[in-house]
Amino acid sequence: MRGKKRSNPLRHRIIHELQDDWRKYIVIALFLIFIIGCISGMYVANGSMLKAGDEAADKYRREDGHFTLSSVAADGLIDALEEKESVTIYENLYREQKEEPKTSGKAGEKLTKKQKRSMKIRIFKVRSDINKASVLKGRLPENGNEIAVDRMHAENIGLTVGDTLKAGDTRYEVTGLVSNCDYTTLFENSTDMMFDALTFDVGLVTEKGFDRLKAQVHESYAYIHTTDAGNGVPDRAGDEEKERKRAEDFVETLAKEAAVRGNSIESFVPAYANQAIQFALDDFGSDKAMGGVILYVLVAVLAFVFAVTISSMITKDSMVIGTLRASGYSRTELVRHYMVTPIIVTLIAAIIGNILGYTVFKNIVVGMYYNSYSLPSYETIPSSEAFVKTTVVPIILMFIINLIVITKKMQHTPFQFLRRELKKQRKGRALRLPGFRFISRFRLRVILQNIPGYFILFIGICCVMIMMAMAVGMPDSLEYYQEKAPDLILAK
C-alpha cells in the first residue's frame, strides 16, 4: 500500500465545501473583488495620469519656471540670461479681468452673488512655443472675438462651447475647453493654500483678442533649460534636487542682470515649487500610497476571517483528520488541502477585481480626478505594479496568514483529533468572583475568559468608526473650510 499512489479522500470535499458554504465564500469574494478592483483602478489611473503628467513636460513644452517684471524686460536682459544660464526664455504675458460668463448650463445657477462678483480670468495669448494647451473640446480661438477657457472651471459654472464670456468690457465667444499644462490645478497664486476652480479661470485668445483688452499687461516670462543657450531643446533636470540648484543659480543671475538694467522683479516661481503644476501630481502619488495601505490591511483582515473559518472546519472534521493521520497522512498533506480554498477564492477575486479595475473602477477614479483637476487627455497604460500589488501580494498575504493558523491547528496528535481534544486546557485556579447572583457571575466569567477576543473586536470597531467618522465628516469639514477661508486671510 505504501508503494501505491494514494488518492486524498479529502480532495473531493473541496467542491462540496464551496457548495455548502457558498454564501459565505461569495461574501468574502465580493469584498475582495471590490477592494482589489478599487485599488487596481486607482493604480492604473494614477500610473496613466502620472505618465501623462511626466510626458506633458516635453509634449506641451511645459516651463521650468517663470518670472514677472514690473516693466518690459530691458534690452539685453533676455540675451544675457539665455547665454549665462543655458535657457530659452519666452514671453508669457497675460492680463487679468473680471469674468462674467453667460452660460447655457444649469451649473451657473448654483453660484452665489459673492462668487459671481469675485470671478476672475487670467488671459494669455495662444502659446505655441511653451506651455501649450491640450484641447479637450472644441478648438483654439482663430480671431479676435474668440476665446478658449479652462475645462474644469467651465464645467463648474456650466460654460460650454458656443456660450459667450465677458472679460471686463470685452465680449468673447467660447470656442474651446482646454487644459493648460502650467495650470493643471487652478491656483491663482502659488502661495495660496487651496486652489479655486470656481472663481478663477485661465483663457487663451489670439493676439488681436489680447489687444482688445484694456487691463494692464503683466510682464511675465517663462523659461526652459536647454542643451545650449537659446536653442530651445529642453534639458530636463530629472530630479527635484537638481531643479532646485538650477533655480537658485537662475534667480541669482536674474537678480544681478535685472538690477544692472533697471528692471524690478515682482515674482519668481520655479516649476518644482509651482502649485498649479505640482499639486495634482503630488496628489496622485499620495493616493497610490494610501490605497496600498488600505488594500493590505483589508486583505489581512479577510485572511484572518478565512483562517477562523478554516479553523472551525478543522474542528468539525477532527475525527476524519485523526483517522487520516493514523492511516499515514502527514501534516503537510492536510495543511496543503485546507490551504486550497482561500487561495482559489483569492485568485478568482484578484482576476475579476483586476478586470473591473482596468474597466469600471479605472473610469470612476479618472472621473474623480477630472472633476477635481484640469488635466490633459491621457492613455490607459497597463501597470505591472498594479498586478503585483493587487494580485501577487494579496495571495501571498492570504497564504502566509492561513498557513500560520492552519499549521498551528494541525500540531495536535492523531489521538487528540479522534477525541476532539483540540483546545489546550488551561492550568491554574479560576478567579474568585464576588457573591453576585448566579447569572451575573456567569456573564462575568464569560467576559473574563474571552478578554483577548473582545479586545481585538474593540480595536476593530474603533478602526471602523474612525474611518466612518472621517468619511462622513470630510465633506462638511471641506465645505466649512471653503466658506470660512476668506475670513482667515490676514491680508489681501
GROMACS .gro file of C-alpha atoms in nm:
model
  492
    1MET     CA    1   0.000   0.000   0.000
    2ARG     CA    2   0.290   0.232   0.080
    3GLY     CA    3   0.425   0.200  -0.273
    4LYS     CA    4   0.096   0.287  -0.442
    5LYS     CA    5  -0.016   0.640  -0.511
    6ARG     CA    6  -0.289   0.734  -0.267
    7SER     CA    7  -0.591   0.943  -0.353
    8ASN     CA    8  -0.669   1.201  -0.091
    9PRO     CA    9  -1.022   1.132   0.040
   10LEU     CA   10  -1.049   1.498   0.145
   11ARG     CA   11  -0.986   1.627  -0.206
   12HIS     CA   12  -1.341   1.572  -0.328
   13ARG     CA   13  -1.464   1.769  -0.025
   14ILE     CA   14  -1.331   2.098  -0.165
   15ILE     CA   15  -1.615   2.130  -0.416
   16HIS     CA   16  -1.870   2.020  -0.157
   17GLU     CA   17  -1.735   2.272   0.094
   18LEU     CA   18  -1.759   2.552  -0.162
   19GLN     CA   19  -2.115   2.442  -0.246
   20ASP     CA   20  -2.224   2.406   0.117
   21ASP     CA   21  -2.081   2.743   0.230
   22TRP     CA   22  -2.119   2.929  -0.099
   23ARG     CA   23  -2.292   3.226   0.063
   24LYS     CA   24  -2.000   3.283   0.299
   25TYR     CA   25  -1.739   3.247   0.026
   26ILE     CA   26  -1.931   3.474  -0.213
   27VAL     CA   27  -1.950   3.748   0.051
   28ILE     CA   28  -1.573   3.724   0.113
   29ALA     CA   29  -1.503   3.707  -0.261
   30LEU     CA   30  -1.721   4.014  -0.326
   31PHE     CA   31  -1.533   4.209  -0.060
   32LEU     CA   32  -1.203   4.107  -0.217
   33ILE     CA   33  -1.327   4.188  -0.570
   34PHE     CA   34  -1.444   4.532  -0.460
   35ILE     CA   35  -1.125   4.612  -0.267
   36ILE     CA   36  -0.889   4.479  -0.536
   37GLY     CA   37  -1.096   4.639  -0.814
   38CYS     CA   38  -1.090   4.983  -0.647
   39ILE     CA   39  -0.719   4.976  -0.570
   40SER     CA   40  -0.629   4.827  -0.909
   41GLY     CA   41  -0.833   5.101  -1.079
   42MET     CA   42  -0.655   5.360  -0.865
   43TYR     CA   43  -0.310   5.222  -0.953
   44VAL     CA   44  -0.391   5.209  -1.326
   45ALA     CA   45  -0.547   5.557  -1.327
   46ASN     CA   46  -0.264   5.706  -1.118
   47GLY     CA   47   0.003   5.540  -1.331
   48SER     CA   48  -0.158   5.663  -1.652
   49MET     CA   49  -0.208   6.015  -1.513
   50LEU     CA   50   0.145   6.036  -1.374
   51LYS     CA   51   0.292   5.922  -1.705
   52ALA     CA   52   0.075   6.175  -1.891
   53GLY     CA   53   0.195   6.442  -1.646
   54ASP     CA   54   0.560   6.349  -1.695
   55GLU     CA   55   0.520   6.341  -2.073
   56ALA     CA   56   0.343   6.678  -2.065
   57ALA     CA   57   0.676   6.845  -1.983
   58ASP     CA   58   0.807   6.764  -2.332
   59LYS     CA   59   0.482   6.708  -2.523
   60TYR     CA   60   0.342   7.050  -2.432
   61ARG     CA   61   0.683   7.215  -2.365
   62ARG     CA   62   0.599   7.289  -2.003
   63GLU     CA   63   0.804   7.563  -1.843
   64ASP     CA   64   1.085   7.502  -1.594
   65GLY     CA   65   0.983   7.824  -1.422
   66HIS     CA   66   0.865   8.179  -1.481
   67PHE     CA   67   0.932   8.529  -1.351
   68THR     CA   68   0.741   8.855  -1.364
   69LEU     CA   69   0.898   9.200  -1.402
   70SER     CA   70   0.745   9.534  -1.305
   71SER     CA   71   0.808   9.662  -1.660
   72VAL     CA   72   0.909   9.537  -2.004
   73ALA     CA   73   1.240   9.350  -1.998
   74ALA     CA   74   1.526   9.589  -2.070
   75ASP     CA   75   1.738   9.549  -2.381
   76GLY     CA   76   1.993   9.273  -2.341
   77LEU     CA   77   1.838   9.116  -2.028
   78ILE     CA   78   1.686   8.814  -2.202
   79ASP     CA   79   2.000   8.755  -2.414
   80ALA     CA   80   2.224   8.773  -2.106
   81LEU     CA   81   2.010   8.525  -1.913
   82GLU     CA   82   1.995   8.280  -2.205
   83GLU     CA   83   2.372   8.296  -2.251
   84LYS     CA   84   2.473   8.262  -1.885
   85GLU     CA   85   2.216   8.002  -1.771
   86SER     CA   86   2.162   7.792  -2.089
   87VAL     CA   87   1.792   7.864  -2.101
   88THR     CA   88   1.544   7.970  -2.366
   89ILE     CA   89   1.308   8.244  -2.247
   90TYR     CA   90   0.966   8.315  -2.396
   91GLU     CA   91   0.716   8.594  -2.343
   92ASN     CA   92   0.431   8.471  -2.125
   93LEU     CA   93   0.236   8.796  -2.099
   94TYR     CA   94  -0.111   8.798  -1.950
   95ARG     CA   95  -0.392   9.029  -1.847
   96GLU     CA   96  -0.643   8.978  -1.567
   97GLN     CA   97  -1.006   9.081  -1.589
   98LYS     CA   98  -1.331   9.032  -1.407
   99GLU     CA   99  -1.518   8.739  -1.565
  100GLU     CA  100  -1.889   8.749  -1.646
  101PRO     CA  101  -1.996   8.430  -1.825
  102LYS     CA  102  -2.334   8.388  -1.990
  103THR     CA  103  -2.389   8.015  -1.973
  104SER     CA  104  -2.641   7.776  -2.124
  105GLY     CA  105  -2.589   7.518  -1.846
  106LYS     CA  106  -2.763   7.494  -1.509
  107ALA     CA  107  -2.442   7.474  -1.303
  108GLY     CA  108  -2.406   7.852  -1.309
  109GLU     CA  109  -2.744   7.894  -1.140
  110LYS     CA  110  -2.597   7.746  -0.818
  111LEU     CA  111  -2.333   8.021  -0.789
  112THR     CA  112  -2.385   8.276  -0.514
  113LYS     CA  113  -2.378   8.650  -0.581
  114LYS     CA  114  -2.048   8.672  -0.393
  115GLN     CA  115  -1.894   8.404  -0.614
  116LYS     CA  116  -2.017   8.573  -0.930
  117ARG     CA  117  -1.872   8.907  -0.816
  118SER     CA  118  -1.531   8.753  -0.735
  119MET     CA  119  -1.483   8.569  -1.067
  120LYS     CA  120  -1.153   8.648  -1.235
  121ILE     CA  121  -0.996   8.532  -1.560
  122ARG     CA  122  -0.625   8.535  -1.646
  123ILE     CA  123  -0.589   8.569  -2.024
  124PHE     CA  124  -0.282   8.466  -2.227
  125LYS     CA  125  -0.217   8.474  -2.597
  126VAL     CA  126  -0.237   8.129  -2.757
  127ARG     CA  127   0.102   7.980  -2.678
  128SER     CA  128   0.274   7.772  -2.943
  129ASP     CA  129   0.634   7.765  -2.814
  130ILE     CA  130   0.582   7.698  -2.442
  131ASN     CA  131   0.301   7.585  -2.209
  132LYS     CA  132   0.086   7.457  -2.493
  133ALA     CA  133  -0.278   7.371  -2.430
  134SER     CA  134  -0.444   7.032  -2.462
  135VAL     CA  135  -0.776   7.088  -2.640
  136LEU     CA  136  -1.039   6.865  -2.481
  137LYS     CA  137  -1.345   7.005  -2.656
  138GLY     CA  138  -1.391   7.243  -2.948
  139ARG     CA  139  -1.087   7.431  -3.084
  140LEU     CA  140  -0.847   7.714  -3.009
  141PRO     CA  141  -0.953   8.071  -3.100
  142GLU     CA  142  -0.883   8.185  -3.455
  143ASN     CA  143  -0.992   8.551  -3.447
  144GLY     CA  144  -1.008   8.841  -3.203
  145ASN     CA  145  -1.364   8.766  -3.088
  146GLU     CA  146  -1.299   8.408  -2.969
  147ILE     CA  147  -1.158   8.257  -2.653
  148ALA     CA  148  -1.073   7.910  -2.515
  149VAL     CA  149  -1.117   7.861  -2.140
  150ASP     CA  150  -1.017   7.607  -1.878
  151ARG     CA  151  -1.228   7.291  -1.894
  152MET     CA  152  -1.254   7.242  -1.516
  153HIS     CA  153  -1.375   7.596  -1.450
  154ALA     CA  154  -1.613   7.583  -1.743
  155GLU     CA  155  -1.780   7.266  -1.616
  156ASN     CA  156  -1.812   7.410  -1.266
  157ILE     CA  157  -2.006   7.715  -1.385
  158GLY     CA  158  -2.192   7.548  -1.673
  159LEU     CA  159  -1.995   7.718  -1.952
  160THR     CA  160  -1.964   7.529  -2.279
  161VAL     CA  161  -1.857   7.578  -2.640
  162GLY     CA  162  -2.078   7.837  -2.810
  163ASP     CA  163  -2.151   8.039  -2.494
  164THR     CA  164  -2.035   8.396  -2.452
  165LEU     CA  165  -1.795   8.530  -2.192
  166LYS     CA  166  -1.732   8.888  -2.089
  167ALA     CA  167  -1.380   8.974  -1.969
  168GLY     CA  168  -1.403   9.324  -1.826
  169ASP     CA  169  -1.584   9.517  -2.101
  170THR     CA  170  -1.476   9.282  -2.380
  171ARG     CA  171  -1.706   9.007  -2.504
  172TYR     CA  172  -1.581   8.675  -2.649
  173GLU     CA  173  -1.736   8.360  -2.788
  174VAL     CA  174  -1.612   8.039  -2.624
  175THR     CA  175  -1.471   7.810  -2.895
  176GLY     CA  176  -1.287   7.551  -2.686
  177LEU     CA  177  -1.237   7.392  -2.345
  178VAL     CA  178  -0.870   7.326  -2.275
  179SER     CA  179  -0.619   7.211  -2.015
  180ASN     CA  180  -0.306   7.422  -1.979
  181CYS     CA  181   0.000   7.222  -1.870
  182ASP     CA  182   0.107   7.508  -1.638
  183TYR     CA  183  -0.240   7.523  -1.476
  184THR     CA  184  -0.346   7.162  -1.419
  185THR     CA  185  -0.467   7.289  -1.082
  186LEU     CA  186  -0.623   7.633  -1.076
  187PHE     CA  187  -0.408   7.815  -0.821
  188GLU     CA  188  -0.426   8.189  -0.880
  189ASN     CA  189  -0.102   8.229  -0.682
  190SER     CA  190   0.146   7.958  -0.591
  191THR     CA  191   0.133   8.072  -0.226
  192ASP     CA  192  -0.243   8.007  -0.197
  193MET     CA  193  -0.343   7.734   0.049
  194MET     CA  194  -0.611   7.591  -0.181
  195PHE     CA  195  -0.694   7.617  -0.549
  196ASP     CA  196  -1.024   7.762  -0.668
  197ALA     CA  197  -1.166   7.622  -0.992
  198LEU     CA  198  -1.493   7.808  -0.935
  199THR     CA  199  -1.394   8.175  -0.933
  200PHE     CA  200  -1.055   8.160  -1.110
  201ASP     CA  201  -1.019   8.087  -1.481
  202VAL     CA  202  -0.745   8.080  -1.744
  203GLY     CA  203  -0.824   8.185  -2.100
  204LEU     CA  204  -0.645   8.183  -2.436
  205VAL     CA  205  -0.703   8.438  -2.711
  206THR     CA  206  -0.537   8.545  -3.035
  207GLU     CA  207  -0.303   8.843  -3.045
  208LYS     CA  208  -0.589   9.063  -3.171
  209GLY     CA  209  -0.812   8.932  -2.895
  210PHE     CA  210  -0.538   9.014  -2.643
  211ASP     CA  211  -0.504   9.369  -2.773
  212ARG     CA  212  -0.880   9.423  -2.731
  213LEU     CA  213  -0.842   9.400  -2.353
  214LYS     CA  214  -0.788   9.721  -2.159
  215ALA     CA  215  -0.633   9.574  -1.843
  216GLN     CA  216  -0.267   9.615  -1.752
  217VAL     CA  217  -0.024   9.371  -1.912
  218HIS     CA  218   0.171   9.158  -1.663
  219GLU     CA  219   0.526   9.125  -1.793
  220SER     CA  220   0.568   8.752  -1.730
  221TYR     CA  221   0.840   8.541  -1.891
  222ALA     CA  222   0.868   8.161  -1.888
  223TYR     CA  223   1.189   7.968  -1.945
  224ILE     CA  224   1.307   7.616  -2.028
  225HIS     CA  225   1.655   7.485  -1.952
  226THR     CA  226   1.811   7.387  -2.282
  227THR     CA  227   2.110   7.189  -2.404
  228ASP     CA  228   2.266   7.505  -2.545
  229ALA     CA  229   2.196   7.874  -2.496
  230GLY     CA  230   1.876   7.976  -2.670
  231ASN     CA  231   1.846   7.663  -2.888
  232GLY     CA  232   1.506   7.560  -2.745
  233VAL     CA  233   1.593   7.189  -2.700
  234PRO     CA  234   1.478   7.101  -2.343
  235ASP     CA  235   1.730   6.970  -2.092
  236ARG     CA  236   1.514   6.840  -1.806
  237ALA     CA  237   1.671   6.807  -1.462
  238GLY     CA  238   1.520   6.469  -1.378
  239ASP     CA  239   1.509   6.520  -1.001
  240GLU     CA  240   1.399   6.793  -0.761
  241GLU     CA  241   1.742   6.849  -0.608
  242LYS     CA  242   1.892   6.935  -0.947
  243GLU     CA  243   1.590   7.152  -1.030
  244ARG     CA  244   1.635   7.338  -0.701
  245LYS     CA  245   2.005   7.403  -0.771
  246ARG     CA  246   1.926   7.523  -1.124
  247ALA     CA  247   1.651   7.753  -0.994
  248GLU     CA  248   1.882   7.904  -0.729
  249ASP     CA  249   2.151   7.972  -0.990
  250PHE     CA  250   1.898   8.119  -1.233
  251VAL     CA  251   1.731   8.356  -0.985
  252GLU     CA  252   2.074   8.475  -0.865
  253THR     CA  253   2.174   8.561  -1.221
  254LEU     CA  254   1.830   8.713  -1.288
  255ALA     CA  255   1.859   8.940  -0.984
  256LYS     CA  256   2.206   9.063  -1.087
  257GLU     CA  257   2.122   9.123  -1.453
  258ALA     CA  258   1.785   9.286  -1.375
  259ALA     CA  259   1.947   9.522  -1.121
  260VAL     CA  260   2.213   9.627  -1.371
  261ARG     CA  261   1.950   9.708  -1.635
  262GLY     CA  262   1.698   9.877  -1.406
  263ASN     CA  263   1.430   9.605  -1.402
  264SER     CA  264   1.248   9.514  -1.083
  265ILE     CA  265   1.145   9.151  -1.018
  266GLU     CA  266   0.791   9.107  -0.890
  267SER     CA  267   0.788   8.728  -0.864
  268PHE     CA  268   0.987   8.415  -0.949
  269VAL     CA  269   0.836   8.063  -0.939
  270PRO     CA  270   1.031   7.751  -1.046
  271ALA     CA  271   0.822   7.461  -1.176
  272TYR     CA  272   0.902   7.227  -0.885
  273ALA     CA  273   0.754   7.485  -0.641
  274ASN     CA  274   0.461   7.582  -0.863
  275GLN     CA  275   0.141   7.453  -0.701
  276ALA     CA  276  -0.051   7.495  -1.026
  277ILE     CA  277   0.181   7.235  -1.187
  278GLN     CA  278   0.277   7.003  -0.899
  279PHE     CA  279  -0.032   6.979  -0.678
  280ALA     CA  280  -0.222   6.724  -0.891
  281LEU     CA  281   0.088   6.509  -0.948
  282ASP     CA  282   0.165   6.503  -0.574
  283ASP     CA  283  -0.197   6.408  -0.501
  284PHE     CA  284  -0.177   6.110  -0.740
  285GLY     CA  285   0.130   5.980  -0.557
  286SER     CA  286  -0.023   6.017  -0.210
  287ASP     CA  287  -0.346   5.846  -0.322
  288LYS     CA  288  -0.147   5.549  -0.451
  289ALA     CA  289   0.039   5.508  -0.120
  290MET     CA  290  -0.283   5.534   0.081
  291GLY     CA  291  -0.459   5.285  -0.147
  292GLY     CA  292  -0.183   5.029  -0.100
  293VAL     CA  293  -0.205   5.051   0.281
  294ILE     CA  294  -0.585   5.015   0.277
  295LEU     CA  295  -0.562   4.715   0.042
  296TYR     CA  296  -0.313   4.524   0.258
  297VAL     CA  297  -0.496   4.597   0.583
  298LEU     CA  298  -0.831   4.480   0.446
  299VAL     CA  299  -0.681   4.172   0.276
  300ALA     CA  300  -0.511   4.081   0.605
  301VAL     CA  301  -0.845   4.114   0.786
  302LEU     CA  302  -1.018   3.890   0.531
  303ALA     CA  303  -0.730   3.643   0.555
  304PHE     CA  304  -0.794   3.617   0.930
  305VAL     CA  305  -1.165   3.565   0.857
  306PHE     CA  306  -1.068   3.277   0.628
  307ALA     CA  307  -0.832   3.141   0.892
  308VAL     CA  308  -1.104   3.141   1.160
  309THR     CA  309  -1.347   2.975   0.919
  310ILE     CA  310  -1.098   2.702   0.827
  311SER     CA  311  -1.005   2.657   1.192
  312SER     CA  312  -1.371   2.585   1.268
  313MET     CA  313  -1.383   2.346   0.973
  314ILE     CA  314  -1.080   2.158   1.106
  315THR     CA  315  -1.253   2.124   1.442
  316LYS     CA  316  -1.562   1.986   1.269
  317ASP     CA  317  -1.352   1.742   1.062
  318SER     CA  318  -1.128   1.642   1.354
  319MET     CA  319  -1.230   1.273   1.355
  320VAL     CA  320  -1.171   1.243   0.980
  321ILE     CA  321  -0.833   1.417   1.018
  322GLY     CA  322  -0.740   1.189   1.310
  323THR     CA  323  -0.826   0.881   1.100
  324LEU     CA  324  -0.618   1.009   0.807
  325ARG     CA  325  -0.323   1.090   1.034
  326ALA     CA  326  -0.344   0.743   1.187
  327SER     CA  327  -0.352   0.597   0.833
  328GLY     CA  328  -0.020   0.759   0.745
  329TYR     CA  329  -0.113   1.101   0.603
  330SER     CA  330   0.130   1.374   0.702
  331ARG     CA  331   0.052   1.717   0.847
  332THR     CA  332   0.188   1.877   0.529
  333GLU     CA  333  -0.069   1.698   0.310
  334LEU     CA  334  -0.355   1.806   0.533
  335VAL     CA  335  -0.229   2.166   0.560
  336ARG     CA  336  -0.199   2.177   0.181
  337HIS     CA  337  -0.559   2.057   0.145
  338TYR     CA  338  -0.704   2.324   0.373
  339MET     CA  339  -0.494   2.596   0.205
  340VAL     CA  340  -0.659   2.534  -0.132
  341THR     CA  341  -0.993   2.708  -0.064
  342PRO     CA  342  -0.863   3.054   0.046
  343ILE     CA  343  -0.606   3.061  -0.234
  344ILE     CA  344  -0.865   2.967  -0.500
  345VAL     CA  345  -1.114   3.229  -0.375
  346THR     CA  346  -0.843   3.498  -0.355
  347LEU     CA  347  -0.708   3.415  -0.702
  348ILE     CA  348  -1.054   3.429  -0.863
  349ALA     CA  349  -1.133   3.753  -0.678
  350ALA     CA  350  -0.800   3.905  -0.786
  351ILE     CA  351  -0.859   3.817  -1.153
  352ILE     CA  352  -1.213   3.956  -1.155
  353GLY     CA  353  -1.104   4.258  -0.948
  354ASN     CA  354  -0.824   4.344  -1.191
  355ILE     CA  355  -1.059   4.313  -1.490
  356LEU     CA  356  -1.302   4.551  -1.320
  357GLY     CA  357  -1.010   4.771  -1.214
  358TYR     CA  358  -0.896   4.823  -1.574
  359THR     CA  359  -1.251   4.899  -1.690
  360VAL     CA  360  -1.518   5.016  -1.445
  361PHE     CA  361  -1.315   5.132  -1.143
  362LYS     CA  362  -1.041   5.294  -1.351
  363ASN     CA  363  -1.303   5.512  -1.522
  364ILE     CA  364  -1.453   5.604  -1.184
  365VAL     CA  365  -1.113   5.712  -1.046
  366VAL     CA  366  -1.029   5.904  -1.364
  367GLY     CA  367  -1.368   6.076  -1.343
  368MET     CA  368  -1.292   6.180  -0.984
  369TYR     CA  369  -0.958   6.329  -1.088
  370TYR     CA  370  -1.107   6.508  -1.388
  371ASN     CA  371  -1.374   6.653  -1.157
  372SER     CA  372  -1.101   6.797  -0.934
  373TYR     CA  373  -0.820   6.897  -1.170
  374SER     CA  374  -0.778   7.044  -1.515
  375LEU     CA  375  -0.592   6.751  -1.667
  376PRO     CA  376  -0.486   6.691  -2.029
  377SER     CA  377  -0.600   6.388  -2.228
  378TYR     CA  378  -0.436   6.058  -2.135
  379GLU     CA  379  -0.398   5.697  -2.249
  380THR     CA  380  -0.457   5.394  -2.026
  381ILE     CA  381  -0.124   5.223  -1.959
  382PRO     CA  382  -0.109   4.864  -1.825
  383SER     CA  383   0.065   4.863  -1.488
  384SER     CA  384   0.286   4.576  -1.373
  385GLU     CA  385   0.294   4.744  -1.032
  386ALA     CA  386  -0.085   4.721  -1.012
  387PHE     CA  387  -0.072   4.348  -1.094
  388VAL     CA  388   0.192   4.276  -0.831
  389LYS     CA  389   0.032   4.482  -0.554
  390THR     CA  390  -0.330   4.381  -0.619
  391THR     CA  391  -0.281   4.014  -0.717
  392VAL     CA  392   0.055   3.873  -0.607
  393VAL     CA  393   0.080   4.048  -0.269
  394PRO     CA  394  -0.282   3.967  -0.156
  395ILE     CA  395  -0.230   3.599  -0.247
  396ILE     CA  396   0.097   3.594  -0.052
  397LEU     CA  397  -0.071   3.760   0.248
  398MET     CA  398  -0.360   3.513   0.233
  399PHE     CA  399  -0.115   3.223   0.202
  400ILE     CA  400   0.110   3.326   0.493
  401ILE     CA  401  -0.166   3.411   0.742
  402ASN     CA  402  -0.366   3.095   0.670
  403LEU     CA  403  -0.052   2.881   0.668
  404ILE     CA  404   0.043   3.002   1.018
  405VAL     CA  405  -0.306   2.943   1.161
  406ILE     CA  406  -0.367   2.607   0.992
  407THR     CA  407  -0.018   2.476   1.075
  408LYS     CA  408  -0.070   2.567   1.439
  409LYS     CA  409  -0.409   2.395   1.436
  410MET     CA  410  -0.254   2.078   1.289
  411GLN     CA  411   0.001   2.038   1.570
  412HIS     CA  412  -0.229   1.802   1.762
  413THR     CA  413  -0.170   1.426   1.765
  414PRO     CA  414  -0.397   1.181   1.579
  415PHE     CA  415  -0.533   1.066   1.915
  416GLN     CA  416  -0.628   1.424   2.011
  417PHE     CA  417  -0.806   1.469   1.678
  418LEU     CA  418  -1.001   1.147   1.726
  419ARG     CA  419  -1.106   1.252   2.077
  420ARG     CA  420  -1.175   1.614   1.964
  421GLU     CA  421  -0.930   1.745   2.222
  422LEU     CA  422  -0.819   2.044   2.013
  423LYS     CA  423  -0.832   2.307   2.285
  424LYS     CA  424  -0.549   2.336   2.532
  425GLN     CA  425  -0.662   2.303   2.891
  426ARG     CA  426  -0.554   2.597   3.095
  427LYS     CA  427  -0.399   2.519   3.429
  428GLY     CA  428  -0.444   2.736   3.731
  429ARG     CA  429  -0.715   2.844   3.963
  430ALA     CA  430  -1.015   3.037   3.842
  431LEU     CA  431  -1.051   3.394   3.956
  432ARG     CA  432  -1.273   3.420   4.262
  433LEU     CA  433  -1.574   3.639   4.187
  434PRO     CA  434  -1.783   3.842   4.432
  435GLY     CA  435  -2.105   3.694   4.567
  436PHE     CA  436  -2.326   3.814   4.282
  437ARG     CA  437  -2.632   3.630   4.158
  438PHE     CA  438  -2.553   3.318   3.954
  439ILE     CA  439  -2.646   3.469   3.616
  440SER     CA  440  -2.434   3.779   3.685
  441ARG     CA  441  -2.131   3.568   3.782
  442PHE     CA  442  -2.184   3.351   3.474
  443ARG     CA  443  -2.184   3.655   3.243
  444LEU     CA  444  -1.878   3.800   3.415
  445ARG     CA  445  -1.696   3.467   3.384
  446VAL     CA  446  -1.768   3.453   3.007
  447ILE     CA  447  -1.633   3.807   2.967
  448LEU     CA  448  -1.314   3.732   3.161
  449GLN     CA  449  -1.249   3.414   2.964
  450ASN     CA  450  -1.281   3.595   2.630
  451ILE     CA  451  -1.095   3.917   2.705
  452PRO     CA  452  -0.841   3.873   2.417
  453GLY     CA  453  -1.121   3.823   2.164
  454TYR     CA  454  -1.320   4.118   2.297
  455PHE     CA  455  -1.005   4.335   2.288
  456ILE     CA  456  -0.944   4.256   1.921
  457LEU     CA  457  -1.312   4.320   1.846
  458PHE     CA  458  -1.289   4.653   2.030
  459ILE     CA  459  -0.982   4.759   1.827
  460GLY     CA  460  -1.157   4.659   1.503
  461ILE     CA  461  -1.472   4.855   1.587
  462CYS     CA  462  -1.262   5.161   1.681
  463CYS     CA  463  -1.080   5.150   1.346
  464VAL     CA  464  -1.406   5.115   1.154
  465MET     CA  465  -1.570   5.401   1.348
  466ILE     CA  466  -1.270   5.630   1.291
  467MET     CA  467  -1.281   5.561   0.915
  468MET     CA  468  -1.658   5.615   0.906
  469ALA     CA  469  -1.626   5.939   1.103
  470MET     CA  470  -1.363   6.064   0.858
  471ALA     CA  471  -1.573   5.963   0.557
  472VAL     CA  472  -1.890   6.126   0.693
  473GLY     CA  473  -1.722   6.437   0.833
  474MET     CA  474  -1.481   6.517   0.549
  475PRO     CA  475  -1.735   6.675   0.305
  476ASP     CA  476  -1.881   6.903   0.575
  477SER     CA  477  -1.533   6.995   0.700
  478LEU     CA  478  -1.415   7.090   0.350
  479GLU     CA  479  -1.734   7.288   0.283
  480TYR     CA  480  -1.696   7.472   0.614
  481TYR     CA  481  -1.330   7.549   0.537
  482GLN     CA  482  -1.423   7.670   0.190
  483GLU     CA  483  -1.677   7.911   0.333
  484LYS     CA  484  -1.454   8.039   0.615
  485ALA     CA  485  -1.122   8.051   0.425
  486PRO     CA  486  -1.164   8.417   0.311
  487ASP     CA  487  -1.214   8.524   0.675
  488LEU     CA  488  -0.888   8.353   0.780
  489ILE     CA  489  -0.670   8.552   0.539
  490LEU     CA  490  -0.451   8.801   0.726
  491ALA     CA  491  -0.418   9.045   0.437
  492LYS     CA  492  -0.527   9.090   0.076
   0.00000   0.00000   0.00000
